[in-house]
Tab-separated table of C-alpha atoms in Angstrom:
chain	number	residue	atom	x	y	z
A	112	UNK	CA	52.451	8.604	-19.365
A	113	UNK	CA	51.170	5.973	-21.791
A	114	UNK	CA	50.580	3.651	-18.828
A	115	UNK	CA	48.459	6.257	-17.035
A	116	UNK	CA	46.358	6.828	-20.172
A	117	UNK	CA	45.926	3.059	-20.492
A	118	UNK	CA	44.872	2.718	-16.834
A	119	UNK	CA	42.390	5.618	-17.094
A	120	UNK	CA	40.987	4.151	-20.294
A	121	UNK	CA	40.706	0.746	-18.647
A	122	UNK	CA	38.995	2.280	-15.617
A	123	UNK	CA	36.597	4.152	-17.859
A	124	UNK	CA	35.751	0.968	-19.700
A	125	UNK	CA	35.215	-0.806	-16.401
A	126	UNK	CA	33.157	2.138	-15.217
A	127	UNK	CA	30.944	1.829	-18.262
A	128	UNK	CA	30.140	-1.740	-17.293
A	129	UNK	CA	29.392	-0.880	-13.703
A	130	UNK	CA	25.732	-1.027	-12.771
A	131	UNK	CA	26.155	-0.641	-9.038
A	132	UNK	CA	29.068	0.592	-6.985
A	133	UNK	CA	29.119	1.062	-3.226
A	134	UNK	CA	31.989	2.819	-1.508
A	135	UNK	CA	32.320	2.682	2.260
A	136	UNK	CA	28.584	2.541	2.928
A	137	UNK	CA	27.462	2.592	6.542
A	138	UNK	CA	24.012	2.537	8.064
A	139	UNK	CA	22.945	2.705	11.693
A	140	UNK	CA	19.629	2.678	13.501
A	141	UNK	CA	18.601	3.665	16.977
A	142	UNK	CA	16.666	0.969	18.776
A	143	UNK	CA	15.533	1.503	22.365
A	144	UNK	CA	18.197	4.164	22.884
A	145	UNK	CA	21.011	1.982	21.526
A	146	UNK	CA	22.763	2.565	18.216
A	147	UNK	CA	22.689	-0.530	16.040
A	148	UNK	CA	25.230	-0.619	13.215
A	149	UNK	CA	23.303	-2.421	10.483
A	150	UNK	CA	26.008	-2.026	7.834
A	151	UNK	CA	29.699	-1.279	8.306
A	152	UNK	CA	31.983	-0.124	5.524
A	153	UNK	CA	30.339	-1.926	2.618
A	154	UNK	CA	32.123	-1.550	-0.718
A	155	UNK	CA	31.205	-3.571	-3.761
A	156	UNK	CA	30.822	-3.405	-7.484
A	157	UNK	CA	28.225	-5.146	-9.622
A	158	UNK	CA	28.657	-5.093	-13.384
A	159	UNK	CA	25.924	-4.973	-15.979
A	160	UNK	CA	24.321	-8.333	-16.622
A	161	UNK	CA	25.772	-9.982	-13.527
A	162	UNK	CA	23.740	-12.015	-11.069
A	163	UNK	CA	24.976	-10.936	-7.666
A	164	UNK	CA	24.020	-12.803	-4.532
A	165	UNK	CA	23.962	-11.485	-0.988
A	166	UNK	CA	23.882	-14.124	1.703
A	167	UNK	CA	24.186	-14.119	5.445
A	168	UNK	CA	22.418	-15.056	8.632
A	169	UNK	CA	19.454	-13.166	10.020
A	170	UNK	CA	20.243	-9.677	11.282
A	171	UNK	CA	23.519	-9.190	9.401
A	172	UNK	CA	22.099	-6.345	7.305
A	173	UNK	CA	20.963	-8.125	4.118
A	174	UNK	CA	17.577	-6.404	4.040
A	175	UNK	CA	19.082	-3.021	4.918
A	176	UNK	CA	21.594	-3.397	2.097
A	177	UNK	CA	18.857	-4.344	-0.350
A	178	UNK	CA	16.811	-1.335	0.756
A	179	UNK	CA	19.779	0.933	0.117
A	180	UNK	CA	20.479	-0.683	-3.254
A	181	UNK	CA	16.831	-0.369	-4.296
A	182	UNK	CA	16.777	3.317	-3.247
A	183	UNK	CA	14.282	2.765	-0.452
A	184	UNK	CA	16.832	3.916	2.139
A	185	UNK	CA	19.770	6.310	2.193
A	186	UNK	CA	23.133	5.301	3.623
A	187	UNK	CA	24.418	7.354	6.568
A	188	UNK	CA	27.926	7.447	5.131
A	189	UNK	CA	29.639	6.464	1.916
A	190	UNK	CA	28.573	6.654	-1.708
A	191	UNK	CA	26.256	4.630	-3.852
A	192	UNK	CA	26.612	4.865	-7.631
A	193	UNK	CA	23.743	3.466	-9.667
A	194	UNK	CA	24.055	3.607	-13.442
A	195	UNK	CA	26.911	6.038	-12.916
A	196	UNK	CA	24.924	8.442	-10.727
A	197	UNK	CA	25.755	9.077	-7.108
A	198	UNK	CA	22.348	8.426	-5.582
A	199	UNK	CA	23.348	10.011	-2.280
A	200	UNK	CA	23.361	13.340	-4.099
A	201	UNK	CA	20.531	13.075	-6.632
A	202	UNK	CA	17.220	14.932	-6.578
A	203	UNK	CA	13.875	13.307	-5.905
A	204	UNK	CA	13.036	13.525	-9.609
A	205	UNK	CA	16.293	11.824	-10.610
A	206	UNK	CA	15.627	9.102	-8.066
A	207	UNK	CA	12.192	8.503	-9.628
A	208	UNK	CA	13.868	8.215	-13.021
A	209	UNK	CA	16.300	5.623	-11.669
A	210	UNK	CA	13.455	3.678	-10.071
A	211	UNK	CA	11.897	3.346	-13.518
A	212	UNK	CA	14.985	1.352	-14.545
A	213	UNK	CA	14.581	-1.143	-11.724
A	214	UNK	CA	12.098	-3.777	-10.595
A	215	UNK	CA	11.654	-5.578	-7.310
A	216	UNK	CA	10.430	-9.079	-6.573
A	217	UNK	CA	9.390	-9.613	-2.984
A	218	UNK	CA	9.371	-12.666	-0.803
A	219	UNK	CA	5.605	-12.416	-0.253
A	220	UNK	CA	4.766	-11.804	-3.949
A	221	UNK	CA	3.025	-8.477	-3.172
A	222	UNK	CA	0.244	-8.802	-5.669
A	223	UNK	CA	-2.767	-6.524	-5.414
A	224	UNK	CA	-5.531	-8.881	-4.393
A	225	UNK	CA	-8.359	-6.803	-5.834
A	226	UNK	CA	-6.820	-6.750	-9.322
A	227	UNK	CA	-6.887	-9.696	-11.670
A	228	UNK	CA	-3.674	-11.208	-13.040
A	229	UNK	CA	-3.695	-9.110	-16.226
A	230	UNK	CA	-4.130	-5.848	-14.310
A	231	UNK	CA	-1.485	-6.841	-11.764
A	232	UNK	CA	1.085	-7.570	-14.454
A	233	UNK	CA	0.283	-4.452	-16.473
A	234	UNK	CA	0.244	-2.113	-13.448
A	235	UNK	CA	3.834	-0.795	-13.839
A	236	UNK	CA	3.015	0.266	-17.405
A	237	UNK	CA	-0.210	1.914	-16.231
A	238	UNK	CA	1.848	4.003	-13.808
A	239	UNK	CA	4.002	5.061	-16.767
A	240	UNK	CA	0.941	6.203	-18.717
A	241	UNK	CA	0.998	3.422	-21.342
A	242	UNK	CA	-2.336	2.911	-23.144
A	243	UNK	CA	-4.586	0.067	-22.001
A	244	UNK	CA	-4.314	-1.789	-25.319
A	245	UNK	CA	-0.525	-1.604	-25.362
A	246	UNK	CA	-0.016	-2.565	-21.724
A	247	UNK	CA	-2.409	-5.506	-21.952
A	248	UNK	CA	-0.598	-6.737	-25.081
A	249	UNK	CA	2.747	-6.560	-23.287
A	250	UNK	CA	1.274	-8.171	-20.141
A	251	UNK	CA	-0.028	-11.099	-22.210
A	252	UNK	CA	3.460	-11.567	-23.672
A	253	UNK	CA	4.959	-11.608	-20.184
A	254	UNK	CA	2.341	-14.064	-18.934
A	255	UNK	CA	3.170	-16.329	-21.839
A	256	UNK	CA	6.851	-16.068	-20.897
A	257	UNK	CA	6.162	-17.212	-17.336
A	258	UNK	CA	3.735	-19.903	-18.556
A	259	UNK	CA	0.558	-18.499	-17.065
A	260	UNK	CA	-1.434	-17.290	-20.060
A	261	UNK	CA	-4.390	-19.355	-18.890
A	262	UNK	CA	-4.642	-17.398	-15.614
A	263	UNK	CA	-5.161	-14.018	-17.226
A	264	UNK	CA	-8.584	-13.279	-15.665
A	265	UNK	CA	-7.944	-14.975	-12.320
A	266	UNK	CA	-7.544	-13.117	-9.030
A	267	UNK	CA	-4.441	-13.684	-6.870
A	268	UNK	CA	-6.391	-15.427	-4.124
A	269	UNK	CA	-6.988	-18.345	-6.487
A	270	UNK	CA	-3.273	-18.757	-7.320
A	271	UNK	CA	-0.770	-21.101	-5.704
A	272	UNK	CA	2.432	-19.653	-4.171
A	273	UNK	CA	4.458	-20.629	-7.235
A	274	UNK	CA	1.931	-19.095	-9.611
A	275	UNK	CA	1.813	-15.892	-7.569
A	276	UNK	CA	5.603	-15.610	-7.733
A	277	UNK	CA	5.510	-16.178	-11.517
A	278	UNK	CA	2.991	-13.352	-11.794
A	279	UNK	CA	5.295	-11.159	-9.686
A	280	UNK	CA	8.166	-12.020	-12.056
A	281	UNK	CA	6.038	-11.197	-15.113
A	282	UNK	CA	5.099	-7.861	-13.524
A	283	UNK	CA	8.735	-7.096	-12.731
A	284	UNK	CA	9.801	-7.855	-16.307
A	285	UNK	CA	7.115	-5.894	-18.114
A	286	UNK	CA	9.112	-2.654	-17.960
A	287	UNK	CA	12.221	-4.407	-19.273
A	288	UNK	CA	14.263	-3.289	-16.256
A	289	UNK	CA	18.015	-2.928	-16.334
A	290	UNK	CA	18.215	-3.982	-12.721
A	291	UNK	CA	16.179	-6.587	-10.889
A	292	UNK	CA	16.138	-6.943	-7.099
A	293	UNK	CA	14.992	-10.216	-5.609
A	294	UNK	CA	14.341	-10.512	-1.908
A	295	UNK	CA	14.247	-14.169	-0.836
A	296	UNK	CA	12.225	-15.101	-3.947
A	297	UNK	CA	11.792	-18.770	-3.051
A	298	UNK	CA	11.732	-18.826	0.730
A	299	UNK	CA	7.930	-18.992	0.908
A	300	UNK	CA	7.745	-21.912	-1.524
A	301	UNK	CA	8.067	-25.675	-1.274
A	302	UNK	CA	11.198	-27.315	-2.679
A	303	UNK	CA	9.897	-28.305	-6.125
A	304	UNK	CA	8.116	-24.969	-6.700
A	305	UNK	CA	11.214	-23.098	-5.505
A	306	UNK	CA	13.309	-24.990	-8.066
A	307	UNK	CA	10.808	-24.149	-10.829
A	308	UNK	CA	10.976	-20.474	-9.870
A	309	UNK	CA	14.798	-20.546	-9.880
A	310	UNK	CA	14.709	-22.044	-13.383
A	311	UNK	CA	12.361	-19.256	-14.442
A	312	UNK	CA	14.670	-16.608	-12.985
A	313	UNK	CA	17.577	-18.175	-14.873
A	314	UNK	CA	15.498	-18.181	-18.060
A	315	UNK	CA	14.611	-14.535	-17.378
A	316	UNK	CA	18.271	-13.621	-17.081
A	317	UNK	CA	19.124	-15.404	-20.292
A	318	UNK	CA	16.241	-13.802	-22.175
A	319	UNK	CA	16.349	-10.217	-20.883
A	320	UNK	CA	19.895	-9.923	-19.511
A	321	UNK	CA	19.045	-7.704	-16.539
A	322	UNK	CA	21.529	-7.218	-13.743
A	323	UNK	CA	20.140	-9.190	-10.813
A	324	UNK	CA	20.769	-8.568	-7.134
A	325	UNK	CA	19.489	-11.446	-5.096
A	326	UNK	CA	19.219	-11.694	-1.338
A	327	UNK	CA	18.777	-15.149	0.071
A	328	UNK	CA	19.564	-17.197	3.126
A	329	UNK	CA	19.458	-20.372	1.006
A	330	UNK	CA	22.846	-21.361	-0.362
A	331	UNK	CA	21.353	-23.521	-3.118
A	332	UNK	CA	19.540	-20.497	-4.503
A	333	UNK	CA	22.754	-18.458	-4.590
A	334	UNK	CA	24.779	-21.317	-6.072
A	335	UNK	CA	22.204	-22.012	-8.758
A	336	UNK	CA	21.783	-18.426	-9.945
A	337	UNK	CA	24.689	-16.186	-9.061
A	338	UNK	CA	27.931	-15.231	-10.786
A	339	UNK	CA	29.237	-13.398	-7.738
A	340	UNK	CA	28.374	-13.643	-4.098
A	341	UNK	CA	28.897	-11.542	-1.023
A	342	UNK	CA	28.784	-13.110	2.414
A	343	UNK	CA	27.720	-10.731	5.156
A	344	UNK	CA	28.811	-11.489	8.688
A	345	UNK	CA	28.559	-9.244	11.753
A	346	UNK	CA	27.080	-6.496	9.560
A	347	UNK	CA	30.115	-6.241	7.316
A	348	UNK	CA	31.537	-8.037	4.304
A	349	UNK	CA	33.035	-11.356	5.256
A	350	UNK	CA	33.847	-12.538	1.753
A	351	UNK	CA	33.071	-11.388	-1.743
A	352	UNK	CA	33.936	-12.869	-5.105
A	353	UNK	CA	32.951	-15.147	-7.965
A	354	UNK	CA	30.733	-17.951	-6.788
A	355	UNK	CA	33.044	-20.683	-8.166
A	356	UNK	CA	36.065	-19.271	-6.390
A	357	UNK	CA	34.189	-18.999	-3.142
A	358	UNK	CA	32.870	-22.504	-3.550
A	359	UNK	CA	36.416	-23.858	-3.622
A	360	UNK	CA	37.187	-22.046	-0.399
A	361	UNK	CA	34.218	-23.537	1.303
A	362	UNK	CA	36.272	-25.939	3.429
A	363	UNK	CA	35.954	-24.775	6.978
A	364	UNK	CA	32.911	-22.750	6.044
A	365	UNK	CA	30.442	-25.483	6.783
A	366	UNK	CA	28.250	-23.250	8.881
A	367	UNK	CA	27.822	-20.880	5.962
A	368	UNK	CA	27.656	-23.477	3.222
A	369	UNK	CA	25.117	-25.671	4.894
A	370	UNK	CA	21.663	-26.042	3.422
A	371	UNK	CA	20.312	-22.911	4.991
A	372	UNK	CA	21.933	-20.048	6.768
B	2	UNK	CA	-48.151	-0.346	7.444
B	3	UNK	CA	-49.372	3.045	6.253
B	4	UNK	CA	-52.935	1.770	6.467
B	5	UNK	CA	-52.565	1.828	10.254
B	6	UNK	CA	-52.283	5.602	10.107
B	7	UNK	CA	-54.914	8.202	9.338
B	8	UNK	CA	-54.464	10.709	6.526
B	9	UNK	CA	-52.846	13.357	8.774
B	10	UNK	CA	-50.450	10.850	10.282
B	11	UNK	CA	-49.579	9.515	6.827
B	12	UNK	CA	-48.691	13.031	5.720
B	13	UNK	CA	-46.629	13.503	8.896
B	14	UNK	CA	-44.709	10.257	8.405
B	15	UNK	CA	-43.987	10.964	4.732
B	16	UNK	CA	-42.741	14.460	5.613
B	17	UNK	CA	-40.617	13.057	8.467
B	18	UNK	CA	-39.140	10.319	6.258
B	19	UNK	CA	-38.154	12.843	3.619
B	20	UNK	CA	-36.593	15.057	6.317
B	21	UNK	CA	-34.593	12.110	7.672
B	22	UNK	CA	-33.413	11.119	4.194
B	23	UNK	CA	-32.477	14.732	3.513
B	24	UNK	CA	-30.488	14.985	6.766
B	25	UNK	CA	-28.819	11.655	6.073
B	26	UNK	CA	-27.878	12.354	2.457
B	27	UNK	CA	-26.646	15.912	2.918
B	28	UNK	CA	-24.602	15.125	6.033
B	29	UNK	CA	-23.205	12.041	4.253
B	30	UNK	CA	-22.290	14.113	1.203
B	31	UNK	CA	-20.319	16.420	3.490
B	32	UNK	CA	-18.799	13.876	5.855
B	33	UNK	CA	-17.857	10.994	3.531
B	34	UNK	CA	-15.387	12.905	1.304
B	35	UNK	CA	-13.954	15.070	4.086
B	36	UNK	CA	-13.762	12.144	6.516
B	37	UNK	CA	-12.091	9.992	3.862
B	38	UNK	CA	-9.421	12.607	3.175
B	39	UNK	CA	-8.738	13.123	6.894
B	40	UNK	CA	-8.712	9.358	7.550
B	41	UNK	CA	-6.285	8.778	4.670
B	42	UNK	CA	-4.014	11.558	5.922
B	43	UNK	CA	-4.028	10.195	9.473
B	44	UNK	CA	-3.175	6.699	8.213
B	45	UNK	CA	-0.476	7.826	5.792
B	46	UNK	CA	1.181	9.882	8.533
B	47	UNK	CA	0.901	6.927	10.871
B	48	UNK	CA	2.621	4.804	8.202
B	49	UNK	CA	5.193	7.580	7.692
B	50	UNK	CA	4.373	7.936	3.993
B	51	UNK	CA	3.900	11.648	4.713
B	52	UNK	CA	6.155	13.437	7.159
B	53	UNK	CA	5.799	17.165	6.621
B	54	UNK	CA	3.651	19.217	9.050
B	55	UNK	CA	3.314	16.279	11.394
B	56	UNK	CA	2.150	18.576	14.215
B	57	UNK	CA	-0.822	19.685	12.112
B	58	UNK	CA	-1.933	16.094	11.635
B	59	UNK	CA	-1.510	15.397	15.338
B	60	UNK	CA	-3.804	18.339	16.125
B	61	UNK	CA	-6.301	17.020	13.564
B	62	UNK	CA	-6.164	13.589	15.187
B	63	UNK	CA	-6.839	15.100	18.623
B	64	UNK	CA	-9.805	17.091	17.249
B	65	UNK	CA	-11.257	13.930	15.657
B	66	UNK	CA	-10.885	12.091	18.974
B	67	UNK	CA	-12.528	14.929	20.916
B	68	UNK	CA	-15.488	15.214	18.526
B	69	UNK	CA	-16.024	11.452	18.700
B	70	UNK	CA	-15.795	11.495	22.496
B	71	UNK	CA	-18.443	14.165	23.075
B	72	UNK	CA	-21.941	12.691	23.409
B	73	UNK	CA	-23.852	13.772	20.313
B	74	UNK	CA	-26.628	15.499	22.256
B	75	UNK	CA	-24.000	17.658	23.981
B	76	UNK	CA	-22.170	18.279	20.699
B	77	UNK	CA	-25.367	19.749	19.217
B	78	UNK	CA	-25.659	22.101	22.177
B	79	UNK	CA	-21.968	23.048	22.307
B	80	UNK	CA	-21.921	24.216	18.685
B	81	UNK	CA	-25.052	26.369	19.082
B	82	UNK	CA	-23.051	29.647	19.385
B	83	UNK	CA	-21.076	28.747	16.272
B	84	UNK	CA	-24.261	27.849	14.393
B	85	UNK	CA	-25.859	31.124	15.452
B	86	UNK	CA	-22.880	33.153	14.254
B	87	UNK	CA	-22.615	31.225	10.990
B	88	UNK	CA	-26.223	30.649	9.966
B	89	UNK	CA	-27.952	33.367	12.027
B	90	UNK	CA	-29.951	30.715	13.841
B	91	UNK	CA	-29.176	28.100	16.467
B	92	UNK	CA	-32.013	25.760	15.529
B	93	UNK	CA	-33.399	24.156	12.412
B	94	UNK	CA	-32.028	22.461	9.343
B	95	UNK	CA	-28.560	24.008	8.970
B	96	UNK	CA	-27.433	23.600	12.611
B	97	UNK	CA	-28.663	19.983	12.400
B	98	UNK	CA	-26.653	19.359	9.228
B	99	UNK	CA	-23.607	20.972	10.846
B	100	UNK	CA	-23.717	18.776	13.935
B	101	UNK	CA	-24.419	15.618	11.906
B	102	UNK	CA	-21.587	16.467	9.506
B	103	UNK	CA	-19.144	17.039	12.364
B	104	UNK	CA	-19.824	13.691	13.996
B	105	UNK	CA	-19.946	12.078	10.538
B	106	UNK	CA	-16.518	13.432	9.588
B	107	UNK	CA	-15.025	12.199	12.864
B	108	UNK	CA	-16.617	8.755	12.505
B	109	UNK	CA	-15.641	8.301	8.853
B	110	UNK	CA	-12.083	9.531	9.555
B	111	UNK	CA	-11.392	6.908	12.189
B	112	UNK	CA	-12.956	4.069	10.188
B	113	UNK	CA	-11.065	5.013	7.012
B	114	UNK	CA	-7.836	5.430	8.989
B	115	UNK	CA	-8.232	1.930	10.411
B	116	UNK	CA	-8.980	0.425	6.989
B	117	UNK	CA	-5.812	1.923	5.503
B	118	UNK	CA	-3.627	1.039	8.484
B	119	UNK	CA	-4.770	-2.589	8.239
B	120	UNK	CA	-3.632	-2.798	4.608
B	121	UNK	CA	-0.715	-5.077	3.723
B	122	UNK	CA	2.343	-2.843	4.416
B	123	UNK	CA	4.352	-4.311	1.511
B	124	UNK	CA	1.981	-2.451	-0.809
B	125	UNK	CA	3.754	0.820	0.113
B	126	UNK	CA	7.157	-0.688	-0.738
B	127	UNK	CA	5.753	-2.068	-3.964
B	128	UNK	CA	4.338	1.306	-5.008
B	129	UNK	CA	7.625	3.005	-4.152
B	130	UNK	CA	9.694	0.456	-6.061
B	131	UNK	CA	7.491	1.023	-9.129
B	132	UNK	CA	8.183	4.756	-8.919
B	133	UNK	CA	4.534	5.606	-8.132
B	134	UNK	CA	3.721	9.198	-7.267
B	135	UNK	CA	1.794	9.999	-4.062
B	136	UNK	CA	-1.377	10.359	-6.126
B	137	UNK	CA	-0.758	7.005	-7.854
B	138	UNK	CA	-0.041	5.412	-4.483
B	139	UNK	CA	-3.498	6.490	-3.381
B	140	UNK	CA	-5.389	5.778	-6.623
B	141	UNK	CA	-3.746	2.614	-7.929
B	142	UNK	CA	-2.711	0.913	-4.711
B	143	UNK	CA	-4.397	2.051	-1.490
B	144	UNK	CA	-7.826	2.723	-2.951
B	145	UNK	CA	-7.822	-0.550	-4.891
B	146	UNK	CA	-6.764	-2.575	-1.863
B	147	UNK	CA	-9.078	-0.993	0.715
B	148	UNK	CA	-12.100	-0.174	-1.432
B	149	UNK	CA	-14.337	-2.903	-0.006
B	150	UNK	CA	-13.465	-2.064	3.592
B	151	UNK	CA	-14.078	1.609	2.732
B	152	UNK	CA	-17.589	0.707	1.556
B	153	UNK	CA	-18.200	-1.121	4.839
B	154	UNK	CA	-16.836	1.895	6.744
B	155	UNK	CA	-19.208	4.180	4.833
B	156	UNK	CA	-22.113	1.826	5.484
B	157	UNK	CA	-21.357	1.783	9.182
B	158	UNK	CA	-21.063	5.586	9.186
B	159	UNK	CA	-24.402	6.003	7.401
B	160	UNK	CA	-26.087	3.775	9.968
B	161	UNK	CA	-24.541	5.873	12.751
B	162	UNK	CA	-25.655	9.091	11.041
B	163	UNK	CA	-29.192	7.745	10.815
B	164	UNK	CA	-29.135	7.026	14.547
B	165	UNK	CA	-27.762	10.508	15.273
B	166	UNK	CA	-30.377	12.074	12.989
B	167	UNK	CA	-33.107	10.760	15.258
B	168	UNK	CA	-32.129	13.219	17.996
B	169	UNK	CA	-31.522	16.401	15.969
B	170	UNK	CA	-35.187	17.266	16.575
B	171	UNK	CA	-33.836	18.720	19.870
B	172	UNK	CA	-32.431	21.608	17.831
B	173	UNK	CA	-35.361	21.659	15.426
B	174	UNK	CA	-34.005	19.275	12.828
B	175	UNK	CA	-37.216	17.305	12.479
B	176	UNK	CA	-37.187	13.849	10.934
B	177	UNK	CA	-38.472	10.469	12.013
B	178	UNK	CA	-36.996	10.882	15.504
B	179	UNK	CA	-39.173	13.944	16.086
B	180	UNK	CA	-42.251	12.142	14.774
B	181	UNK	CA	-41.580	9.048	16.857
B	182	UNK	CA	-40.905	10.839	20.132
B	183	UNK	CA	-42.570	14.253	20.122
B	184	UNK	CA	-45.652	13.451	18.062
B	185	UNK	CA	-45.751	9.705	18.735
B	186	UNK	CA	-44.529	8.869	22.227
B	187	UNK	CA	-45.715	12.036	24.030
B	188	UNK	CA	-49.129	11.954	22.410
B	189	UNK	CA	-51.794	9.771	24.070
B	190	UNK	CA	-52.999	8.686	20.618
B	191	UNK	CA	-49.687	8.637	18.766
B	192	UNK	CA	-48.196	5.266	19.696
B	193	UNK	CA	-48.870	3.849	16.223
B	194	UNK	CA	-46.974	6.756	14.719
B	195	UNK	CA	-44.058	5.969	17.043
B	196	UNK	CA	-43.977	2.344	15.978
B	197	UNK	CA	-44.316	3.133	12.282
B	198	UNK	CA	-41.440	5.649	12.572
B	199	UNK	CA	-39.303	3.064	14.339
B	200	UNK	CA	-40.053	0.383	11.760
B	201	UNK	CA	-39.227	2.828	8.950
B	202	UNK	CA	-35.870	3.581	10.603
B	203	UNK	CA	-35.174	-0.157	10.860
B	204	UNK	CA	-36.059	-0.600	7.183
B	205	UNK	CA	-33.758	2.268	6.130
B	206	UNK	CA	-30.870	0.795	8.186
B	207	UNK	CA	-31.438	-2.651	6.705
B	208	UNK	CA	-31.501	-1.295	3.146
B	209	UNK	CA	-28.311	0.751	3.702
B	210	UNK	CA	-26.563	-2.237	5.302
B	211	UNK	CA	-27.709	-4.655	2.602
B	212	UNK	CA	-26.600	-2.391	-0.258
B	213	UNK	CA	-23.280	-1.732	1.499
B	214	UNK	CA	-22.659	-5.436	2.018
B	215	UNK	CA	-23.521	-6.302	-1.594
B	216	UNK	CA	-21.226	-3.579	-2.992
B	217	UNK	CA	-18.363	-4.404	-0.596
B	218	UNK	CA	-18.675	-8.078	-1.431
B	219	UNK	CA	-18.633	-7.336	-5.137
B	220	UNK	CA	-15.493	-5.204	-4.826
B	221	UNK	CA	-13.676	-7.604	-2.531
B	222	UNK	CA	-11.668	-10.089	-4.602
B	223	UNK	CA	-9.729	-11.383	-1.620
B	224	UNK	CA	-12.235	-14.112	-1.036
B	225	UNK	CA	-12.233	-17.362	-2.943
B	226	UNK	CA	-15.117	-17.805	-5.335
B	227	UNK	CA	-14.613	-14.578	-7.320
């Protein structure tokens, strides 16, 4: 009896730490009359404060998984628990509330080109009804954090790729999100700029401690940032575990552990 | 230019210009907001941002296509029974405004729809990921991103409306078209009036286009140099 109480208590404690939990998630699409199984039986757990990497070749379901995790898509089967809530059963209003706890950084930066840098960064706070003075103050702090205070009045068209991604990071951080999704954050950048952005993401994690879910096809990116990694192959989990452990098992995995997938 | 005309002709051209401006402004006031709303709806359904009552939007899209396909002169004639039942007359100012507004709404709808469809699709994902409401999606994202192309769409629509307004004299709408053709062209001594009317129309188009371009350019920050 004491053992059962201990196990339940342990599970509860583990549950408290859990930011994301997927159980048997499946997703299919119909393309030209054929059913395409984008995700098969995906189960995983991501704890608070972890940096979790998802890697795999093109077409293995990385983007679909990220869409499900970021609440942009519902799974066909299985359960998805985010911050302890089963998102397959929540209302639209509850989903909106959960979205306020998350931020997304896209591959293509996704800045609004008709807004200057300050307005781009402060936009999430504007949507939350924060006063202009307060949101600008916070945006300036975030721009200082990403090292772009001097670009405050500039428009995105005048920014380099690296600067645009820094602005996107500042915008994602302004709401102090518990969960940060990154979709190929460095794939559109040259090598040196990509490294600078990775350093900034690492600095972000150290400073704000968000849980990070990162999708990348670049192994260096995953190795540099992640605590845990999941390798997707043939639209299902091929391997999952701590990055160091997986690294040791890399022998015979040359195809996956090459420079790029 | 006015010195080429005698006092009667000057009075006629001033009256006609005011009629044309009246037709243009009132039909624009009706068609720009309604056309914008319809165009936005068509685009947002096309992009699957909205899904409910899809059949209604498809019917709306077909109506817009039909109105745009009918030659304007025929459109004015076709709606005569409706005008008569609604306004108690089939000719004059109100039937002219109705026909101009109808073609204006259809024109603006398609141009606005195209502007929104051409927008960077990641903007929708971005708005969703930030938890934006449908209203915020429109106000803070779509409108901001497409505002300069909307101004160009409105400019183009106004120029089209001005062209259409030149033929509403057929149903008694008056304006510079009436002065140029009925008083000017068909009169043995009215050729000057025809040319002055034409030049005035060109000037109005140029002013509308110039103002539209300046405003669109000012609002467009996607070009280097801002």
